[in-house]
CSV table of C-alpha atoms and ligand atoms in Angstrom, one decimal:
chain,number,residue,atom,x,y,z
A,1,UNK,CA,25.7,-2.5,-9.4
A,2,UNK,CA,23.6,-3.3,-12.5
A,3,UNK,CA,19.9,-4.0,-11.5
A,4,UNK,CA,17.0,-5.1,-13.5
A,5,UNK,CA,13.4,-4.4,-12.1
A,6,UNK,CA,10.6,-6.6,-13.3
A,7,UNK,CA,7.4,-4.8,-13.0
A,8,UNK,CA,7.0,-1.0,-13.0
A,9,UNK,CA,4.0,-0.7,-10.8
A,10,UNK,CA,4.2,1.1,-7.5
A,11,UNK,CA,7.1,-0.9,-5.9
A,12,UNK,CA,8.9,-1.3,-9.0
A,13,UNK,CA,9.1,2.3,-9.9
A,14,UNK,CA,10.0,3.6,-6.6
A,15,UNK,CA,12.5,0.8,-5.9
A,16,UNK,CA,14.2,1.2,-9.2
A,17,UNK,CA,14.4,5.0,-9.1
A,18,UNK,CA,15.9,4.7,-5.5
A,19,UNK,CA,18.5,2.3,-6.5
A,20,UNK,CA,19.4,4.6,-9.5
A,21,UNK,CA,19.8,7.4,-7.1
A,22,UNK,CA,22.1,5.3,-5.0
A,23,UNK,CA,24.4,5.2,-8.0
A,24,UNK,CA,23.4,1.9,-9.6
A,25,UNK,CA,22.4,1.4,-13.3
A,26,UNK,CA,18.8,0.2,-13.5
A,27,UNK,CA,16.9,-1.6,-16.3
A,28,UNK,CA,13.0,-1.3,-15.9
A,29,UNK,CA,11.2,-4.2,-17.5
A,30,UNK,CA,7.3,-4.2,-18.1
A,31,UNK,CA,5.0,-5.7,-20.7
A,32,UNK,CA,3.4,-2.3,-21.0
A,33,UNK,CA,5.3,0.0,-23.5
A,34,UNK,CA,3.5,3.0,-22.4
A,35,UNK,CA,4.8,2.8,-18.8
A,36,UNK,CA,8.4,2.4,-20.2
A,37,UNK,CA,8.0,5.4,-22.4
A,38,UNK,CA,7.1,7.4,-19.5
A,39,UNK,CA,10.2,6.1,-17.6
A,40,UNK,CA,12.5,6.9,-20.5
A,41,UNK,CA,11.4,10.5,-20.3
A,42,UNK,CA,11.7,10.6,-16.5
A,43,UNK,CA,8.2,10.6,-15.7
A,44,UNK,CA,6.7,8.1,-13.2
A,45,UNK,CA,4.2,5.5,-14.3
A,46,UNK,CA,2.4,6.0,-10.9
A,47,UNK,CA,1.6,9.1,-8.7
A,48,UNK,CA,4.2,9.5,-5.9
A,49,UNK,CA,5.5,12.8,-4.7
A,50,UNK,CA,9.2,13.4,-5.8
A,51,UNK,CA,9.3,10.3,-8.2
A,52,UNK,CA,9.3,12.2,-11.4
A,53,UNK,CA,12.2,14.4,-10.1
A,54,UNK,CA,14.1,11.3,-9.0
A,55,UNK,CA,13.7,9.5,-12.3
A,56,UNK,CA,14.5,12.7,-14.3
A,57,UNK,CA,17.6,13.4,-12.2
A,58,UNK,CA,19.0,9.8,-12.8
A,59,UNK,CA,18.0,9.3,-16.4
A,60,UNK,CA,21.6,8.6,-17.4
A,61,UNK,CA,21.6,5.4,-15.3
A,62,UNK,CA,18.1,4.4,-16.3
A,63,UNK,CA,16.9,2.4,-19.2
A,64,UNK,CA,13.6,0.5,-19.8
A,65,UNK,CA,12.6,-2.4,-22.0
A,66,UNK,CA,10.0,-4.9,-22.8
A,67,UNK,CA,12.7,-7.5,-23.4
A,68,UNK,CA,13.2,-9.5,-20.1
A,69,UNK,CA,16.1,-11.5,-21.6
A,70,UNK,CA,18.1,-8.5,-22.7
A,71,UNK,CA,17.4,-6.9,-19.1
A,72,UNK,CA,18.6,-10.0,-17.2
A,73,UNK,CA,21.7,-10.7,-19.4
A,74,UNK,CA,22.8,-7.1,-19.0
A,75,UNK,CA,22.4,-7.0,-15.2
A,76,UNK,CA,23.7,-8.8,-12.1
A,77,UNK,CA,20.6,-8.7,-9.9
A,78,UNK,CA,17.0,-8.8,-10.7
A,79,UNK,CA,14.3,-7.6,-8.4
A,80,UNK,CA,10.8,-9.2,-8.9
A,81,UNK,CA,8.3,-6.4,-8.4
A,82,UNK,CA,5.2,-7.8,-10.1
A,83,UNK,CA,1.8,-7.5,-8.6
A,84,UNK,CA,0.2,-10.1,-6.5
A,85,UNK,CA,-3.5,-9.6,-6.6
A,86,UNK,CA,-6.0,-11.2,-4.3
A,87,UNK,CA,-8.0,-14.3,-5.3
A,88,UNK,CA,-11.8,-14.2,-4.4
A,89,UNK,CA,-11.0,-16.2,-1.4
A,90,UNK,CA,-8.5,-13.6,-0.2
A,91,UNK,CA,-5.4,-15.7,-1.0
A,92,UNK,CA,-2.8,-14.2,-3.2
A,93,UNK,CA,-2.7,-14.9,-7.0
A,94,UNK,CA,0.8,-15.9,-7.8
A,95,UNK,CA,0.4,-16.0,-11.7
A,96,UNK,CA,2.5,-12.9,-12.3
A,97,UNK,CA,5.2,-14.3,-9.9
A,98,UNK,CA,5.2,-17.5,-11.6
A,99,UNK,CA,5.5,-15.9,-15.0
A,100,UNK,CA,8.2,-13.7,-13.9
A,101,UNK,CA,10.2,-16.7,-12.4
A,102,UNK,CA,9.6,-18.6,-15.5
A,103,UNK,CA,11.0,-15.8,-17.8
A,104,UNK,CA,14.0,-15.2,-15.5
A,105,UNK,CA,14.7,-19.1,-15.4
A,106,UNK,CA,14.6,-19.2,-19.0
A,107,UNK,CA,17.4,-16.6,-19.5
A,108,UNK,CA,19.4,-17.9,-16.7
A,109,UNK,CA,19.7,-21.2,-18.5
A,110,UNK,CA,22.1,-19.5,-21.0
A,111,UNK,CA,23.7,-17.0,-18.7
A,112,UNK,CA,27.1,-17.9,-17.4
A,113,UNK,CA,27.9,-15.3,-15.0
A,114,UNK,CA,26.3,-15.3,-11.5
A,115,UNK,CA,22.9,-13.8,-11.2
A,116,UNK,CA,20.9,-13.0,-8.0
A,117,UNK,CA,17.2,-12.9,-8.0
A,118,UNK,CA,15.5,-11.0,-5.3
A,119,UNK,CA,11.9,-11.2,-4.4
A,120,UNK,CA,10.5,-7.6,-3.7
A,121,UNK,CA,6.9,-8.3,-4.4
A,122,UNK,CA,4.7,-8.9,-1.2
A,123,UNK,CA,4.3,-12.7,-1.2
A,124,UNK,CA,3.1,-15.1,1.7
A,125,UNK,CA,5.8,-16.9,3.5
A,126,UNK,CA,7.0,-20.0,1.6
A,127,UNK,CA,6.4,-18.6,-1.9
A,128,UNK,CA,10.0,-17.8,-2.7
A,129,UNK,CA,11.4,-21.1,-1.4
A,130,UNK,CA,8.5,-22.8,-3.0
A,131,UNK,CA,7.0,-22.0,-6.3
A,132,UNK,CA,9.5,-19.3,-7.2
A,133,UNK,CA,12.7,-21.5,-6.5
A,134,UNK,CA,10.9,-24.5,-8.3
A,135,UNK,CA,10.1,-22.5,-11.4
A,136,UNK,CA,13.5,-20.9,-11.6
A,137,UNK,CA,15.3,-24.2,-11.2
A,138,UNK,CA,13.0,-26.0,-13.7
A,139,UNK,CA,13.2,-23.3,-16.4
A,140,UNK,CA,17.0,-22.7,-15.9
A,141,UNK,CA,18.0,-26.3,-15.4
A,142,UNK,CA,20.2,-24.9,-12.6
A,143,UNK,CA,20.2,-25.1,-8.9
A,144,UNK,CA,19.4,-22.2,-6.6
A,145,UNK,CA,22.0,-21.0,-4.2
A,146,UNK,CA,24.7,-22.9,-6.1
A,147,UNK,CA,24.3,-21.7,-9.7
A,148,UNK,CA,22.4,-18.5,-9.1
A,149,UNK,CA,21.4,-16.5,-6.0
A,150,UNK,CA,17.8,-16.1,-4.6
A,151,UNK,CA,16.8,-13.8,-1.7
A,152,UNK,CA,13.9,-11.9,-0.4
A,153,UNK,CA,14.0,-8.2,0.4
A,154,UNK,CA,10.6,-7.0,1.4
A,155,UNK,CA,9.6,-3.3,1.1
A,156,UNK,CA,7.9,-1.1,3.7
A,157,UNK,CA,6.8,1.8,1.7
A,158,UNK,CA,3.9,3.9,2.3
A,159,UNK,CA,2.2,5.6,-0.6
A,160,UNK,CA,2.9,9.4,-0.4
A,161,UNK,CA,6.1,9.1,1.6
A,162,UNK,CA,7.6,6.2,-0.2
A,163,UNK,CA,11.0,7.8,-1.3
A,164,UNK,CA,11.5,8.9,2.4
A,165,UNK,CA,10.6,5.5,3.5
A,166,UNK,CA,13.3,3.9,1.1
A,167,UNK,CA,16.0,6.5,2.1
A,168,UNK,CA,15.3,6.5,5.8
A,169,UNK,CA,14.1,3.1,6.6
A,170,UNK,CA,13.5,1.8,10.3
A,171,UNK,CA,15.2,-1.4,9.2
A,172,UNK,CA,16.1,-3.4,6.1
A,173,UNK,CA,15.2,-7.0,5.9
A,174,UNK,CA,17.5,-9.2,4.0
A,175,UNK,CA,16.1,-13.0,3.5
A,176,UNK,CA,19.3,-14.7,2.2
A,177,UNK,CA,20.5,-18.2,2.7
A,178,UNK,CA,23.6,-18.2,0.4
A,179,UNK,CA,26.6,-16.0,1.1
A,180,UNK,CA,26.6,-14.6,-2.4
A,181,UNK,CA,23.1,-13.4,-2.3
A,182,UNK,CA,23.6,-11.9,1.1
A,183,UNK,CA,26.7,-10.1,0.1
A,184,UNK,CA,24.9,-8.6,-3.0
A,185,UNK,CA,22.1,-7.1,-0.8
A,186,UNK,CA,24.5,-6.0,1.9
A,187,UNK,CA,26.6,-4.1,-0.7
A,188,UNK,CA,23.4,-2.7,-2.2
A,189,UNK,CA,22.3,-1.2,1.2
A,190,UNK,CA,26.0,-0.6,2.5
A,191,UNK,CA,25.3,3.2,2.7
A,192,UNK,CA,22.3,2.8,5.1
A,193,UNK,CA,23.1,2.8,8.9
A,194,UNK,CA,19.6,1.5,10.1
A,195,UNK,CA,19.4,-2.0,11.6
A,196,UNK,CA,19.8,-4.7,8.9
A,197,UNK,CA,18.2,-8.1,9.8
A,198,UNK,CA,19.6,-10.9,7.9
A,199,UNK,CA,17.3,-14.1,8.1
A,200,UNK,CA,15.9,-17.1,6.4
A,201,UNK,CA,13.8,-16.2,3.3
A,202,UNK,CA,10.5,-17.4,4.6
A,203,UNK,CA,11.1,-15.3,7.7
A,204,UNK,CA,11.7,-12.1,5.7
A,205,UNK,CA,8.4,-12.9,3.8
A,206,UNK,CA,6.7,-13.3,7.2
A,207,UNK,CA,8.1,-10.0,8.7
A,208,UNK,CA,6.4,-8.2,6.0
A,209,UNK,CA,3.0,-9.7,6.5
A,210,UNK,CA,3.2,-9.6,10.2
A,211,UNK,CA,4.3,-5.9,10.1
A,212,UNK,CA,1.3,-4.8,8.0
A,213,UNK,CA,-1.1,-7.1,9.9
A,214,UNK,CA,0.0,-5.6,13.3
A,215,UNK,CA,-0.3,-2.0,12.0
A,216,UNK,CA,-3.8,-2.9,10.8
A,217,UNK,CA,-4.6,-4.5,14.1
A,218,UNK,CA,-3.5,-1.2,15.9
A,219,UNK,CA,-5.9,0.6,13.6
A,220,UNK,CA,-9.0,-1.7,14.2
A,221,UNK,CA,-8.1,-1.8,18.0
A,222,UNK,CA,-8.1,2.1,18.0
A,223,UNK,CA,-11.4,2.1,16.1
A,224,UNK,CA,-13.0,-0.4,18.5
A,225,UNK,CA,-12.0,1.6,21.6
A,226,UNK,CA,-12.9,4.9,19.7
A,227,UNK,CA,-16.5,3.4,19.2
A,228,UNK,CA,-16.7,2.8,22.9
A,229,UNK,CA,-15.1,6.2,23.9
A,230,UNK,CA,-17.7,8.1,21.8
A,231,UNK,CA,-20.6,6.5,23.6
A,232,UNK,CA,-18.8,7.2,26.9
A,233,UNK,CA,-18.1,10.9,25.9
A,234,UNK,CA,-14.4,10.5,26.2
A,235,UNK,CA,-12.0,11.9,23.8
A,236,UNK,CA,-10.4,8.7,22.1
A,237,UNK,CA,-7.5,10.7,20.8
A,238,UNK,CA,-6.4,11.8,24.2
A,239,UNK,CA,-6.7,8.2,25.4
A,240,UNK,CA,-4.4,7.0,22.7
A,241,UNK,CA,-2.0,10.0,23.2
A,242,UNK,CA,-1.6,8.6,26.8
A,243,UNK,CA,-1.4,5.0,25.8
A,244,UNK,CA,1.1,5.7,23.1
A,245,UNK,CA,3.4,7.3,25.6
A,246,UNK,CA,4.4,3.8,26.8
A,247,UNK,CA,7.5,3.1,25.0
A,248,UNK,CA,6.3,-0.5,24.7
A,249,UNK,CA,3.4,0.4,22.8
A,250,UNK,CA,4.3,3.5,20.6
A,251,UNK,CA,1.9,6.1,19.5
A,252,UNK,CA,2.0,5.4,15.7
A,253,UNK,CA,-1.3,3.9,13.8
A,254,UNK,CA,-3.8,4.7,16.6
A,255,UNK,CA,-5.7,7.3,14.7
A,256,UNK,CA,-9.2,6.1,15.0
A,257,UNK,CA,-11.6,6.8,12.1
A,258,UNK,CA,-13.3,5.0,9.4
A,259,UNK,CA,-10.7,2.3,8.9
A,260,UNK,CA,-7.8,1.4,6.8
A,261,UNK,CA,-7.7,1.1,3.0
A,262,UNK,CA,-5.1,0.9,0.3
A,263,UNK,CA,-3.4,-1.8,-1.7
A,264,UNK,CA,-1.6,-3.3,1.3
A,265,UNK,CA,-3.4,-3.6,4.6
A,266,UNK,CA,-6.7,-5.2,3.5
A,267,UNK,CA,-5.1,-7.6,1.0
A,268,UNK,CA,-2.2,-8.7,3.2
A,269,UNK,CA,-4.5,-9.3,6.2
A,270,UNK,CA,-6.9,-11.4,4.0
A,271,UNK,CA,-3.9,-13.3,2.7
A,272,UNK,CA,-2.5,-14.0,6.0
A,273,UNK,CA,-5.9,-15.2,7.1
A,274,UNK,CA,-6.2,-17.4,4.1
A,275,UNK,CA,-2.7,-18.9,4.8
A,276,UNK,CA,-3.6,-19.5,8.4
A,277,UNK,CA,-6.8,-21.3,7.4
A,278,UNK,CA,-5.0,-23.3,5.0
A,279,UNK,CA,-2.7,-24.4,7.7
A,280,UNK,CA,-5.6,-25.4,9.9
A,281,UNK,CA,-5.2,-22.3,12.2
A,282,UNK,CA,-8.2,-20.1,13.2
A,283,UNK,CA,-6.9,-16.6,12.9
A,284,UNK,CA,-9.4,-15.0,15.4
A,285,UNK,CA,-7.6,-11.6,15.8
A,286,UNK,CA,-7.0,-11.1,12.1
A,287,UNK,CA,-10.5,-11.9,11.4
A,288,UNK,CA,-11.8,-9.4,13.9
A,289,UNK,CA,-9.4,-6.8,12.4
A,290,UNK,CA,-11.1,-7.0,9.1
A,291,UNK,CA,-14.5,-7.3,10.7
A,292,UNK,CA,-14.0,-4.0,12.7
A,293,UNK,CA,-12.6,-2.5,9.4
A,294,UNK,CA,-15.7,-3.5,7.4
A,295,UNK,CA,-18.2,-2.1,10.2
A,296,UNK,CA,-16.4,1.2,10.6
A,297,UNK,CA,-17.5,3.2,7.5
A,298,UNK,CA,-21.1,2.2,8.1
A,299,UNK,CA,-21.0,3.9,11.5
A,300,UNK,CA,-20.5,7.2,9.6
A,301,UNK,CA,-23.6,6.4,7.7
A,302,UNK,CA,-25.7,5.5,11.0
A,303,UNK,CA,-24.4,8.9,12.4
A,304,UNK,CA,-25.7,10.8,9.3
A,305,UNK,CA,-29.0,9.0,9.4
A,306,UNK,CA,-29.4,10.1,13.3
A,307,UNK,CA,-29.6,13.7,11.8
A,308,UNK,CA,-31.2,12.9,8.4
A,309,UNK,CA,-33.3,9.7,8.8
A,310,UNK,CA,-34.4,9.6,5.2
A,311,UNK,CA,-31.7,10.1,2.7
A,312,UNK,CA,-33.8,9.9,-0.4
A,313,UNK,CA,-33.3,12.8,-2.6
A,314,UNK,CA,-30.9,14.4,0.0
A,315,UNK,CA,-27.8,16.1,-1.4
A,316,UNK,CA,-24.8,14.4,0.5
A,317,UNK,CA,-21.4,15.9,0.0
A,318,UNK,CA,-18.4,13.6,0.2
A,319,UNK,CA,-15.0,15.1,0.9
A,320,UNK,CA,-12.2,12.8,-0.1
A,321,UNK,CA,-12.2,9.7,-2.2
A,322,UNK,CA,-8.6,8.4,-2.1
A,323,UNK,CA,-7.7,5.7,0.6
A,324,UNK,CA,-5.5,8.4,2.4
A,325,UNK,CA,-4.3,11.9,1.5
A,326,UNK,CA,-1.6,12.8,-1.1
A,327,UNK,CA,-2.4,9.9,-3.4
A,328,UNK,CA,-4.9,9.2,-6.3
A,329,UNK,CA,-5.2,5.7,-5.2
A,330,UNK,CA,-8.7,4.5,-4.4
A,331,UNK,CA,-8.0,0.9,-3.8
A,332,UNK,CA,-10.1,-0.3,-0.9
A,333,UNK,CA,-10.8,3.2,0.0
A,334,UNK,CA,-13.4,3.7,2.5
A,335,UNK,CA,-15.3,6.0,0.2
A,336,UNK,CA,-16.3,3.0,-1.9
A,337,UNK,CA,-18.7,1.4,0.7
A,338,UNK,CA,-19.9,4.8,1.9
A,339,UNK,CA,-20.8,6.0,-1.6
A,340,UNK,CA,-22.4,2.7,-2.3
A,341,UNK,CA,-24.4,2.8,0.9
A,342,UNK,CA,-25.5,6.4,0.2
A,343,UNK,CA,-26.6,5.6,-3.3
A,344,UNK,CA,-28.6,2.6,-2.0
A,345,UNK,CA,-30.2,4.9,0.5
A,346,UNK,CA,-31.4,7.1,-2.4
A,347,UNK,CA,-29.0,9.9,-1.6
A,348,UNK,CA,-27.8,12.5,-4.3
A,349,UNK,CA,-24.1,12.3,-4.0
A,350,UNK,CA,-21.7,15.1,-4.9
A,351,UNK,CA,-18.0,14.3,-4.3
A,352,UNK,CA,-14.6,16.0,-4.4
A,353,UNK,CA,-10.9,14.9,-4.1
A,354,UNK,CA,-7.9,16.7,-5.2
A,355,UNK,CA,-6.5,13.8,-7.2
A,356,UNK,CA,-8.7,10.7,-7.1
A,357,UNK,CA,-11.8,11.9,-9.0
A,358,UNK,CA,-10.8,10.3,-12.4
A,359,UNK,CA,-10.2,6.9,-10.6
A,360,UNK,CA,-13.3,7.0,-8.7
A,361,UNK,CA,-15.4,8.1,-11.7
A,362,UNK,CA,-14.5,4.8,-13.3
A,363,UNK,CA,-16.2,2.9,-10.5
A,364,UNK,CA,-19.1,5.5,-9.9
A,365,UNK,CA,-19.7,7.3,-13.1
A,366,UNK,CA,-23.2,8.6,-12.2
A,367,UNK,CA,-22.5,10.4,-9.2
A,368,UNK,CA,-21.8,14.3,-9.4
A,369,UNK,CA,-18.1,15.5,-9.0
A,370,UNK,CA,-17.5,18.9,-8.0
A,371,UNK,CA,-14.7,21.1,-9.2
A,372,UNK,CA,-13.7,22.3,-5.8
A,373,UNK,CA,-14.0,21.3,-2.0
A,374,UNK,CA,-16.1,24.5,-1.2
A,375,UNK,CA,-18.7,23.3,-3.8
A,376,UNK,CA,-19.3,20.1,-1.9
A,377,UNK,CA,-20.3,22.3,1.1
A,378,UNK,CA,-23.5,23.3,-0.8
A,379,UNK,CA,-25.2,20.2,0.3
A,380,UNK,CA,-27.6,18.9,3.1
A,381,UNK,CA,-24.7,17.2,4.9
A,382,UNK,CA,-20.9,16.7,4.4
A,383,UNK,CA,-19.1,13.5,5.0
A,384,UNK,CA,-15.3,13.7,5.6
A,385,UNK,CA,-13.7,10.6,4.3
A,386,UNK,CA,-10.1,11.6,3.6
A,387,UNK,CA,-8.0,14.1,5.7
A,388,UNK,CA,-6.6,16.2,2.9
A,389,UNK,CA,-4.8,19.3,4.0
A,390,UNK,CA,-7.0,21.5,1.8
A,391,UNK,CA,-10.2,20.3,3.8
A,392,UNK,CA,-8.8,22.0,6.9
A,393,UNK,CA,-9.3,25.6,5.6
A,394,UNK,CA,-13.0,25.2,4.5
A,395,UNK,CA,-15.8,27.1,6.3
A,396,UNK,CA,-17.9,24.4,7.8
A,397,UNK,CA,-20.1,27.0,9.7
A,398,UNK,CA,-23.8,26.1,9.5
A,399,UNK,CA,-23.2,22.9,8.1
A,400,UNK,CA,-24.0,19.1,9.1
A,401,UNK,CA,-20.6,17.5,9.1
A,402,UNK,CA,-19.9,13.9,9.9
A,403,UNK,CA,-16.2,13.4,10.1
A,404,UNK,CA,-14.5,10.1,9.5
A,405,UNK,CA,-11.0,11.6,10.0
A,406,UNK,CA,-10.9,14.1,12.5
A,407,UNK,CA,-10.4,17.4,10.7
A,408,UNK,CA,-10.3,19.9,13.4
A,409,UNK,CA,-11.8,22.9,11.7
A,410,UNK,CA,-14.9,20.8,10.7
A,411,UNK,CA,-16.0,20.9,14.4
A,412,UNK,CA,-17.5,24.4,13.9
A,413,UNK,CA,-20.4,22.9,11.8
A,414,UNK,CA,-23.8,23.4,13.2
A,415,UNK,CA,-24.1,19.7,13.7
A,416,UNK,CA,-20.7,18.0,14.0
A,417,UNK,CA,-20.2,14.3,14.8
A,418,UNK,CA,-16.9,12.4,14.6
A,419,UNK,CA,-17.1,8.7,13.9
A,420,UNK,CA,-15.1,8.0,17.2
A,421,UNK,CA,-15.3,11.3,19.0
B,1,UDX,C1,1.0,0.6,4.2
B,1,UDX,C2,2.3,0.4,5.3
B,1,UDX,O1,2.2,1.5,6.2
B,1,UDX,C3,3.5,0.2,4.5
B,1,UDX,O2,4.7,0.0,5.5
B,1,UDX,C4,3.4,-1.0,3.5
B,1,UDX,O3,4.4,-1.2,2.7
B,1,UDX,C5,2.1,-0.7,2.6
B,1,UDX,O4,1.0,-0.5,3.4
B,1,UDX,P1,0.1,2.5,2.9
B,1,UDX,O5,-1.2,1.6,2.5
B,1,UDX,O6,0.7,3.4,1.8
B,1,UDX,O7,1.2,1.9,3.6
B,1,UDX,O8,-0.6,3.6,3.9
B,1,UDX,P2,-0.7,3.9,5.4
B,1,UDX,O9,-0.1,5.2,5.6
B,1,UDX,O10,0.0,2.8,6.2
B,1,UDX,O11,-2.2,3.9,5.7
B,1,UDX,C6,-3.1,2.8,5.4
B,1,UDX,C7,-4.4,3.1,5.8
B,1,UDX,O12,-4.5,3.1,7.2
B,1,UDX,C8,-4.9,4.4,5.2
B,1,UDX,O13,-6.4,4.2,4.9
B,1,UDX,C9,-5.0,5.2,6.4
B,1,UDX,O14,-6.0,6.2,6.5
B,1,UDX,C10,-5.4,4.2,7.6
B,1,UDX,N1,-4.8,4.7,8.9
B,1,UDX,C11,-3.4,4.9,9.1
B,1,UDX,C12,-5.7,4.8,9.9
B,1,UDX,O15,-6.9,4.7,9.8
B,1,UDX,N2,-5.2,5.1,11.2
B,1,UDX,C13,-4.0,5.3,11.5
B,1,UDX,O16,-3.5,5.5,12.6
B,1,UDX,C14,-3.0,5.1,10.4
């Protein structure tokens, strides 16, 4: 199949490389020539383990251009993978989706052969059948499902394990309402033997949001229960081990700690809240999920202040800046509110992260950055924010350690407090 990918951010880069690996020819489109230059030489524009190798291995099936027209004319299917940032009120900003739809529509006006447009970006339910379809139809002067195909195919990729998530998915969701679009997506995924759910386009879009919202709910639930267990002197991890053994519940995403960050959970839960409110529904559970998540990092600070009540002039070590291990991504990282609060309290912060220092420095240029994790231990107290593997082998003996992620070895600190244990 000949596939064009609009947008070479996280989703576009991973999706395109994986489609090439499956034997398709893939044209990447972006407005940023620097990203395309990287792709052309087999290097990923984003950090994801294994992605450089996958791009490099499939270079003969990959091309890259800033010319949307050329890419769409030369391919049969286009995946929209552009960003959907948040508006200040939490709703999603659809300007890039609209611009992509407009650009595709203008090319489709002249294109005679059948073309299928697939929405891969995370968009709230109703977007594809609404603004996307309308813009495509107006710009192309054609009718969706009759003159060109339109479908939704949400992704469920986790940063750090995105390639495994593409090649071994739990399920593939195909939102398709015309037989040709459905057939295109079924053919594309024919080698996968996982469940494939074919549904209406708004259902596919909703599945993506509800999956993320539910996983975020599990985490906030585990954190609320974890806060209670800590007060009761009960090991919350053991509690959730027992709870997760119930097949109706499942053990995943019950790790309590300082909450969830990243580019998806916070943004998607906020967008679902905004959509519910727009529809006149009060999303009480989702609001609580966010409220618990916002309070949780502050609990780490409260625990620290229990041992060092006045943080002014104290050197506080921060281990981990990325929103989770194995990524340089700091979007919505719990390190952000924690470092802000430390600075507000007058602390002198020294931080370390194996990958995310450069990104964090752009937000916090004035804190100190260590060149090793061990250097951070030379401080009055250490906060564990991200559970990088390398932090498990440090010598915490004699240190005050406040742990937000449950790093087992850290418990040998002279004072050790886990946020929920
Ligand atoms: C998530 C979804 O898992 C993925 O399916 C979706 O496509 C994008 O959003 P990602 O943001 O890459 O993926 O990371 P994930 O591994 O899900 O973790 C998200 C956040 O939740 C991290 O900050 C992590 O530390 C936190 N988390 C996760 C917990 O606090 N406890 C858990 O039990 C699991």
